[in-house]
């Protein structure tokens, strides 16, 4: 998917073949296998990866995913998208991504700590505040980042908060990082709602109720929207009269799942995506909006909280469906990496900002990137996704061309 998108944009931009070849492939890929002592006394082997897509603009940046579907191919695609995203919003980073193939929900805290520390140990020569800076993604959180930072720091012999972002505030994290991605999604939805002059209250459906999905829901509900549908890996819930977000959150925190929540009907997860709403936010995994779903969507705004939720085949269909406005993933969920950048800057300077400073700066960058996309899309008569990818890829291509080929 990532390569198909790249090829299409490279052709559109008329990039020289040499430049295309240089920026298409990941610069560095690390594949590791390591043992972890499980609570049962058994020693289990796990596979992990870290891919650094390009280092033309600065160190690389990207999340760490703990998930059973993790493969080298998936991580490479996610690293490539991170490159275009960082370039689009003007951050001095290349893209990276990492992950371990595992089932975090079925592991104890001790087992997760063991896995995180052994994986980090394998990454030590590969990461660092000037080299490659991991962050949370699916299945990882502040605690995992704290263990990563501790493992790295113990090895080098002094505290290195800038080696990861998305850490707890007590050990050098920034205010606002945990909510950054979801708040960024809600901010952009608000901007597009104003642009399209959609009357309120907005009816919202969200796939995924983890970090991105639940924070987006919270912010949109606070802004007056009505949550009519929501799903996690256990169930998809729908109530056209509205689902009480705060009761739902309490239920999820208590039971660990959405299934069984009494104030809504359960339905098939794919069906939920196709229900009538103003805003649809996929905030779980890749490729959920395929050509079949794309034909059936009944939303006005598709806000891509997840990375790569829409397949290229679905994109062709959506390009014809002008009534649906797409906020493409590399803009929509970029709040996470933007505030990660602020965290890294604060760590490097040992000087910390207020939450208001973080969010004001975040909104300024998001607004600027949205304006550039709208202008490019208008001037070149292309979709918002083509515009966003073109702006990101063009910047990386220019940097690579300026730096030349070594030696
Ligand atoms: P989390 O692990 O916090 O949440 C993922 C959510 O997706 C969980 O609620 C999970 O369910 C749900 N889920 C998994 N499979 C399905 C399914 N088949 N149907 C419906 N829901 C499902 O991850 P994040 O919120 O961090 O990440 C979500 C997406 O956002 C990913 O694509 C990620 O790459 C992207 N993203 C995340 C950023 C961040 O800052 N965290 C930054 C930028 C992008 P359950 O709760 O049952 O496990």
XYZ file of C-alpha atoms and ligand atoms in Angstrom:
455
model
C 0.000 0.000 0.000
C 2.729 2.429 1.016
C 4.755 1.640 -2.122
C 1.708 1.966 -4.393
C 0.916 5.362 -2.902
C 4.540 6.431 -3.258
C 4.759 5.325 -6.916
C 1.603 7.261 -7.768
C 2.817 10.453 -6.104
C 6.355 10.128 -7.505
C 4.881 9.900 -10.993
C 2.618 12.876 -10.350
C 5.584 14.932 -9.090
C 7.789 13.778 -11.970
C 10.546 12.775 -9.568
C 13.724 11.620 -11.326
C 14.066 7.801 -11.229
C 17.291 7.984 -9.228
C 15.592 10.056 -6.507
C 12.598 7.731 -6.479
C 14.824 4.721 -5.921
C 16.762 6.464 -3.151
C 13.748 7.517 -1.124
C 11.491 4.523 -1.677
C 13.490 1.924 0.272
C 14.112 1.923 4.028
C 17.641 3.063 4.815
C 18.126 0.684 7.765
C 16.141 -2.292 9.027
C 16.909 -4.277 12.180
C 15.327 -7.652 12.857
C 15.868 -9.265 16.261
C 14.845 -12.448 18.072
C 15.171 -12.558 21.833
C 14.109 -14.679 24.841
C 11.765 -13.589 27.646
C 11.218 -15.442 30.955
C 7.462 -15.967 31.328
C 5.697 -16.195 34.730
C 5.246 -19.942 34.224
C 9.032 -20.409 34.185
C 8.986 -21.092 30.429
C 11.406 -19.098 28.223
C 9.653 -17.831 25.100
C 11.243 -16.384 21.946
C 9.880 -13.148 20.411
C 10.608 -11.386 17.100
C 10.996 -7.624 16.932
C 11.906 -5.012 14.335
C 12.979 -1.406 13.955
C 13.031 0.290 10.571
C 14.564 3.711 9.871
C 13.202 4.918 6.556
C 15.518 7.854 5.859
C 17.964 10.068 7.754
C 18.167 13.015 5.364
C 16.495 15.602 7.613
C 17.576 14.577 11.119
C 17.210 11.632 13.463
C 14.358 9.225 12.789
C 11.138 9.175 14.796
C 8.272 6.729 15.130
C 6.233 4.502 17.409
C 6.727 1.023 18.812
C 3.882 -1.436 18.255
C 3.251 -4.544 20.393
C 0.747 -6.574 18.393
C 0.328 -10.128 17.022
C 0.117 -8.817 13.417
C 3.539 -7.107 13.505
C 5.768 -8.047 10.539
C 8.812 -6.439 8.929
C 6.630 -5.369 5.972
C 4.043 -3.644 8.162
C 6.743 -1.849 10.161
C 8.508 -0.723 6.958
C 5.276 0.737 5.550
C 4.577 2.563 8.810
C 8.161 3.932 8.830
C 7.692 5.279 5.298
C 4.428 7.018 6.245
C 6.193 8.561 9.250
C 8.731 10.113 6.845
C 6.067 11.821 4.757
C 4.189 12.883 7.926
C 7.214 14.489 9.624
C 8.153 16.293 6.395
C 4.576 17.477 5.809
C 4.331 19.149 9.222
C 7.894 20.480 9.063
C 9.636 18.418 11.748
C 13.414 17.800 11.548
C 12.989 14.013 11.527
C 12.970 11.066 9.165
C 10.438 8.294 9.659
C 10.914 5.131 11.707
C 8.759 2.441 13.266
C 9.324 -0.567 15.473
C 7.389 -3.433 16.902
C 7.329 -6.805 18.573
C 5.045 -9.629 17.514
C 3.242 -10.447 20.779
C -0.161 -10.411 22.557
C 0.284 -7.689 25.227
C -3.263 -8.155 26.574
C -2.397 -11.753 27.508
C 0.889 -10.916 29.237
C 1.454 -9.960 32.885
C 3.094 -6.638 33.768
C 6.292 -8.492 34.703
C 6.385 -10.312 31.363
C 5.775 -7.064 29.474
C 8.596 -5.375 31.368
C 10.928 -8.274 30.540
C 9.968 -8.134 26.872
C 10.361 -4.348 26.676
C 13.770 -4.372 28.348
C 15.169 -7.229 26.203
C 13.856 -5.627 23.011
C 15.343 -2.244 24.037
C 18.650 -3.931 24.839
C 18.751 -5.222 21.249
C 17.975 -1.727 19.925
C 20.683 0.114 21.907
C 23.215 0.584 19.079
C 20.365 1.621 16.756
C 18.505 4.272 18.830
C 19.421 7.460 20.717
C 18.323 11.106 20.965
C 20.440 12.028 17.915
C 19.764 8.794 16.013
C 16.268 7.397 16.367
C 13.619 8.229 18.968
C 10.797 5.704 19.638
C 7.313 6.603 20.971
C 4.077 4.747 21.845
C 1.802 3.135 19.259
C -0.677 0.218 19.339
C -0.198 -1.861 22.490
C 2.430 0.411 24.074
C 2.048 3.293 26.533
C 3.838 5.624 28.961
C 4.939 2.726 31.163
C 6.591 0.909 28.237
C 8.374 4.168 27.267
C 9.571 4.567 30.885
C 11.087 1.037 30.801
C 12.727 1.776 27.449
C 14.202 5.033 28.740
C 15.423 3.298 31.925
C 17.028 0.380 30.031
C 18.838 2.728 27.650
C 19.972 5.024 30.476
C 21.270 2.126 32.598
C 23.380 0.938 29.663
C 24.991 4.297 28.887
C 25.374 5.188 32.572
C 23.414 8.456 32.799
C 19.753 9.511 32.338
C 18.806 10.056 28.700
C 15.181 11.276 28.675
C 15.434 12.294 24.981
C 15.807 8.682 23.814
C 12.018 8.142 23.758
C 8.931 10.362 23.764
C 5.523 9.654 25.253
C 7.176 9.119 28.671
C 5.488 9.943 31.981
C 5.858 13.660 32.833
C 7.802 12.791 36.031
C 10.756 11.464 34.003
C 10.927 14.124 31.296
C 7.703 13.610 29.374
C 5.747 16.618 28.179
C 2.363 17.799 29.324
C -0.220 16.960 26.669
C 1.584 14.125 24.833
C -0.870 11.417 25.901
C -3.832 13.387 24.503
C -1.972 14.965 21.559
C -3.027 12.635 18.741
C -6.722 12.536 19.694
C -6.881 16.272 20.386
C -5.224 16.928 17.028
C -7.853 14.754 15.313
C -10.663 16.677 17.075
C -9.068 20.048 16.206
C -8.891 19.169 12.497
C -12.445 17.806 12.490
C -13.604 21.129 13.937
C -11.722 23.078 11.245
C -13.230 20.995 8.432
C -16.716 21.180 9.956
C -16.441 24.974 9.809
C -15.116 24.832 6.250
C -17.994 22.619 5.101
C -20.449 24.625 7.211
C -21.880 21.412 8.711
C -24.648 22.111 11.211
C -24.191 20.667 14.724
C -24.391 18.591 16.738
C -21.984 16.334 14.815
C -22.803 12.622 14.842
C -19.576 10.673 15.266
C -18.575 7.007 14.806
C -15.167 5.820 16.001
C -13.414 2.521 15.342
C -10.967 1.769 18.171
C -11.231 2.918 21.759
C -7.549 3.044 22.714
C -5.432 6.156 23.064
C -6.382 7.844 19.766
C -10.022 6.725 19.610
C -10.971 7.490 23.212
C -9.243 10.901 23.360
C -10.774 11.947 20.012
C -14.196 10.883 21.328
C -13.687 12.754 24.607
C -12.648 15.997 22.923
C -15.404 15.878 20.288
C -18.070 15.156 22.928
C -16.748 18.065 25.021
C -17.081 20.207 21.863
C -20.772 19.218 21.592
C -20.695 16.180 19.273
C -22.807 13.048 19.781
C -21.049 9.671 19.801
C -23.410 7.314 17.962
C -21.061 4.397 17.347
C -17.814 3.019 18.732
C -15.880 -0.250 18.581
C -12.889 -2.065 20.042
C -11.565 -5.586 19.449
C -14.396 -7.060 21.575
C -17.484 -5.398 20.027
C -18.994 -2.647 17.883
C -21.680 -0.556 19.615
C -24.317 1.601 17.994
C -26.988 3.867 19.416
C -28.453 6.513 17.064
C -29.640 8.484 20.118
C -26.081 8.773 21.425
C -23.736 6.842 23.731
C -22.676 8.454 26.989
C -18.901 8.754 26.569
C -18.105 9.020 30.272
C -20.172 5.944 31.220
C -18.574 4.060 28.331
C -15.061 4.995 29.456
C -15.829 3.892 33.015
C -17.227 0.582 31.683
C -14.132 -0.017 29.486
C -11.771 0.811 32.354
C -13.639 -1.567 34.658
C -14.095 -4.523 32.280
C -11.280 -3.971 29.754
C -13.765 -4.274 26.878
C -16.732 -2.539 25.244
C -18.733 -5.769 24.778
C -21.747 -5.912 27.078
C -22.142 -2.131 27.513
C -25.876 -1.892 28.192
C -26.795 1.470 26.614
C -26.188 0.487 22.951
C -26.806 -2.326 20.448
C -23.984 -4.552 19.279
C -23.472 -4.874 15.534
C -20.892 -6.147 13.075
C -17.730 -3.977 13.111
C -17.722 -3.399 9.333
C -21.443 -2.545 9.370
C -20.726 0.099 11.992
C -18.315 1.876 9.634
C -21.114 2.140 7.064
C -23.753 3.723 9.332
C -24.960 7.226 8.678
C -22.882 9.878 10.512
C -21.153 13.227 10.023
C -17.694 12.099 11.089
C -16.152 8.634 10.815
C -12.845 8.127 12.634
C -10.994 4.873 12.021
C -8.574 4.737 15.000
C -7.470 1.102 15.100
C -5.537 -0.705 12.360
C -4.638 -0.515 8.663
C -6.754 -1.421 5.607
C -10.204 -1.351 7.265
C -11.685 0.836 4.528
C -11.432 -1.333 1.426
C -13.305 -0.921 -1.863
C -16.455 -2.635 -0.513
C -16.625 -0.384 2.555
C -15.709 2.727 0.520
C -18.809 2.266 -1.658
C -21.019 2.053 1.420
C -19.647 4.860 3.589
C -22.296 7.348 4.716
C -20.173 9.994 6.454
C -19.337 13.581 5.457
C -15.850 13.641 6.997
C -13.465 10.689 7.084
C -10.870 11.589 9.724
C -8.073 9.024 9.587
C -6.875 8.693 13.178
C -5.179 5.364 12.392
C -2.230 4.985 10.036
C -3.153 3.566 6.633
C -6.839 2.781 7.289
C -7.833 3.270 3.613
C -6.552 1.012 0.825
C -5.434 2.543 -2.514
C -8.398 0.772 -4.222
C -10.815 2.396 -1.763
C -9.082 5.707 -2.355
C -9.921 5.586 -6.074
C -13.592 5.174 -5.143
C -13.478 7.938 -2.544
C -11.832 10.329 -5.015
C -15.083 10.112 -7.006
C -17.257 10.530 -3.919
C -16.755 14.276 -3.585
C -19.350 14.499 -0.794
C -16.847 12.849 1.596
C -14.005 15.040 2.847
C -10.911 13.027 3.775
C -8.506 14.247 6.439
C -5.601 12.010 5.398
C -3.778 10.018 8.065
C -0.424 11.757 7.697
C -2.094 15.025 8.687
C -4.962 13.738 10.829
C -2.901 11.818 13.398
C 0.215 13.991 13.209
C -0.580 15.628 16.575
C 1.209 12.695 18.220
C 4.535 13.180 16.494
C 4.297 16.988 16.675
C 3.983 16.919 20.466
C 6.636 14.170 20.581
C 8.886 16.668 18.803
C 8.070 19.255 21.506
C 8.910 16.655 24.162
C 12.268 15.910 22.516
C 13.061 19.664 22.272
C 12.175 20.116 25.970
C 14.351 17.132 26.960
C 17.322 18.434 24.956
C 16.992 21.868 26.608
C 15.888 20.616 30.070
C 13.306 23.388 29.930
C 9.635 22.444 30.153
C 6.534 24.108 28.728
C 3.013 24.589 30.094
C 0.149 22.541 28.646
C -1.283 25.682 27.028
C 2.037 26.374 25.274
C 2.084 22.787 23.969
C -1.463 22.915 22.581
C -1.143 26.409 21.105
C 1.995 25.359 19.258
C 0.308 22.108 18.143
C -2.732 23.933 16.723
C -0.500 26.434 14.921
C 1.405 23.643 13.128
C -1.761 21.678 12.298
C -3.486 24.789 10.889
C -0.465 25.631 8.742
C -0.242 22.077 7.356
C -3.984 21.986 6.648
C -3.783 25.315 4.783
C -0.873 24.049 2.650
C -2.791 20.882 1.782
C -5.944 22.817 0.851
C -3.942 25.175 -1.343
C -2.014 22.375 -3.073
C -5.194 20.348 -3.561
C -7.005 23.361 -5.050
C -4.147 24.483 -7.315
C -3.382 20.997 -8.644
C -6.948 19.631 -8.602
C -5.965 16.552 -6.605
C -7.396 14.865 -3.501
C -6.344 15.931 -0.028
C -4.394 12.668 0.320
C -2.475 13.280 -2.919
C -1.780 16.823 -1.752
C -0.546 15.746 1.693
C 1.661 12.962 0.321
C 3.006 15.214 -2.443
C 4.030 17.915 0.030
C 5.754 15.383 2.309
C 7.472 13.369 -0.411
C 8.610 16.511 -2.267
C 10.362 17.795 0.824
C 12.214 14.516 1.423
C 13.159 14.309 -2.263
C 14.565 17.871 -2.173
C 16.622 17.078 0.933
C 18.012 13.889 -0.621
C 18.866 15.701 -3.866
C 20.609 18.559 -2.017
C 22.687 16.164 0.055
C 23.718 14.091 -2.963
C 25.005 10.527 -3.057
C 27.804 9.538 -0.662
C 30.657 8.867 -1.407
P -4.188 1.542 21.174
O -3.526 0.223 21.331
O -4.216 2.470 22.343
O -5.707 1.343 20.683
C -6.046 0.551 19.583
C -7.543 0.335 19.657
O -7.955 -0.372 18.481
C -7.973 -0.524 20.859
O -9.118 0.010 21.458
C -8.279 -1.879 20.203
O -9.232 -2.661 20.909
C -8.863 -1.390 18.897
N -8.970 -2.444 17.886
C -8.100 -3.392 17.538
N -8.616 -4.178 16.573
C -9.844 -3.684 16.307
C -10.893 -4.048 15.427
N -10.768 -5.078 14.583
N -12.043 -3.332 15.430
C -12.190 -2.269 16.265
N -11.228 -1.875 17.132
C -10.075 -2.576 17.145
O -3.493 2.224 19.908
P -3.460 3.774 19.530
O -4.753 4.405 19.866
O -2.198 4.327 20.035
O -3.296 3.674 17.931
C -4.416 3.530 17.068
C -4.005 3.927 15.651
O -3.541 5.284 15.675
C -2.879 3.115 15.036
O -3.048 3.037 13.647
C -1.649 3.954 15.329
O -0.568 3.685 14.445
C -2.236 5.340 15.121
N -1.486 6.418 15.763
C -1.272 6.443 17.110
C -0.579 7.486 17.686
C -0.423 7.624 19.169
O 0.020 8.699 19.605
N -0.778 6.637 19.990
C 0.013 8.557 16.858
C -0.323 8.465 15.460
C -1.015 7.417 14.947
P -8.942 -3.205 22.412
O -9.075 -1.981 23.297
O -10.010 -4.196 22.600
O -7.554 -3.753 22.388
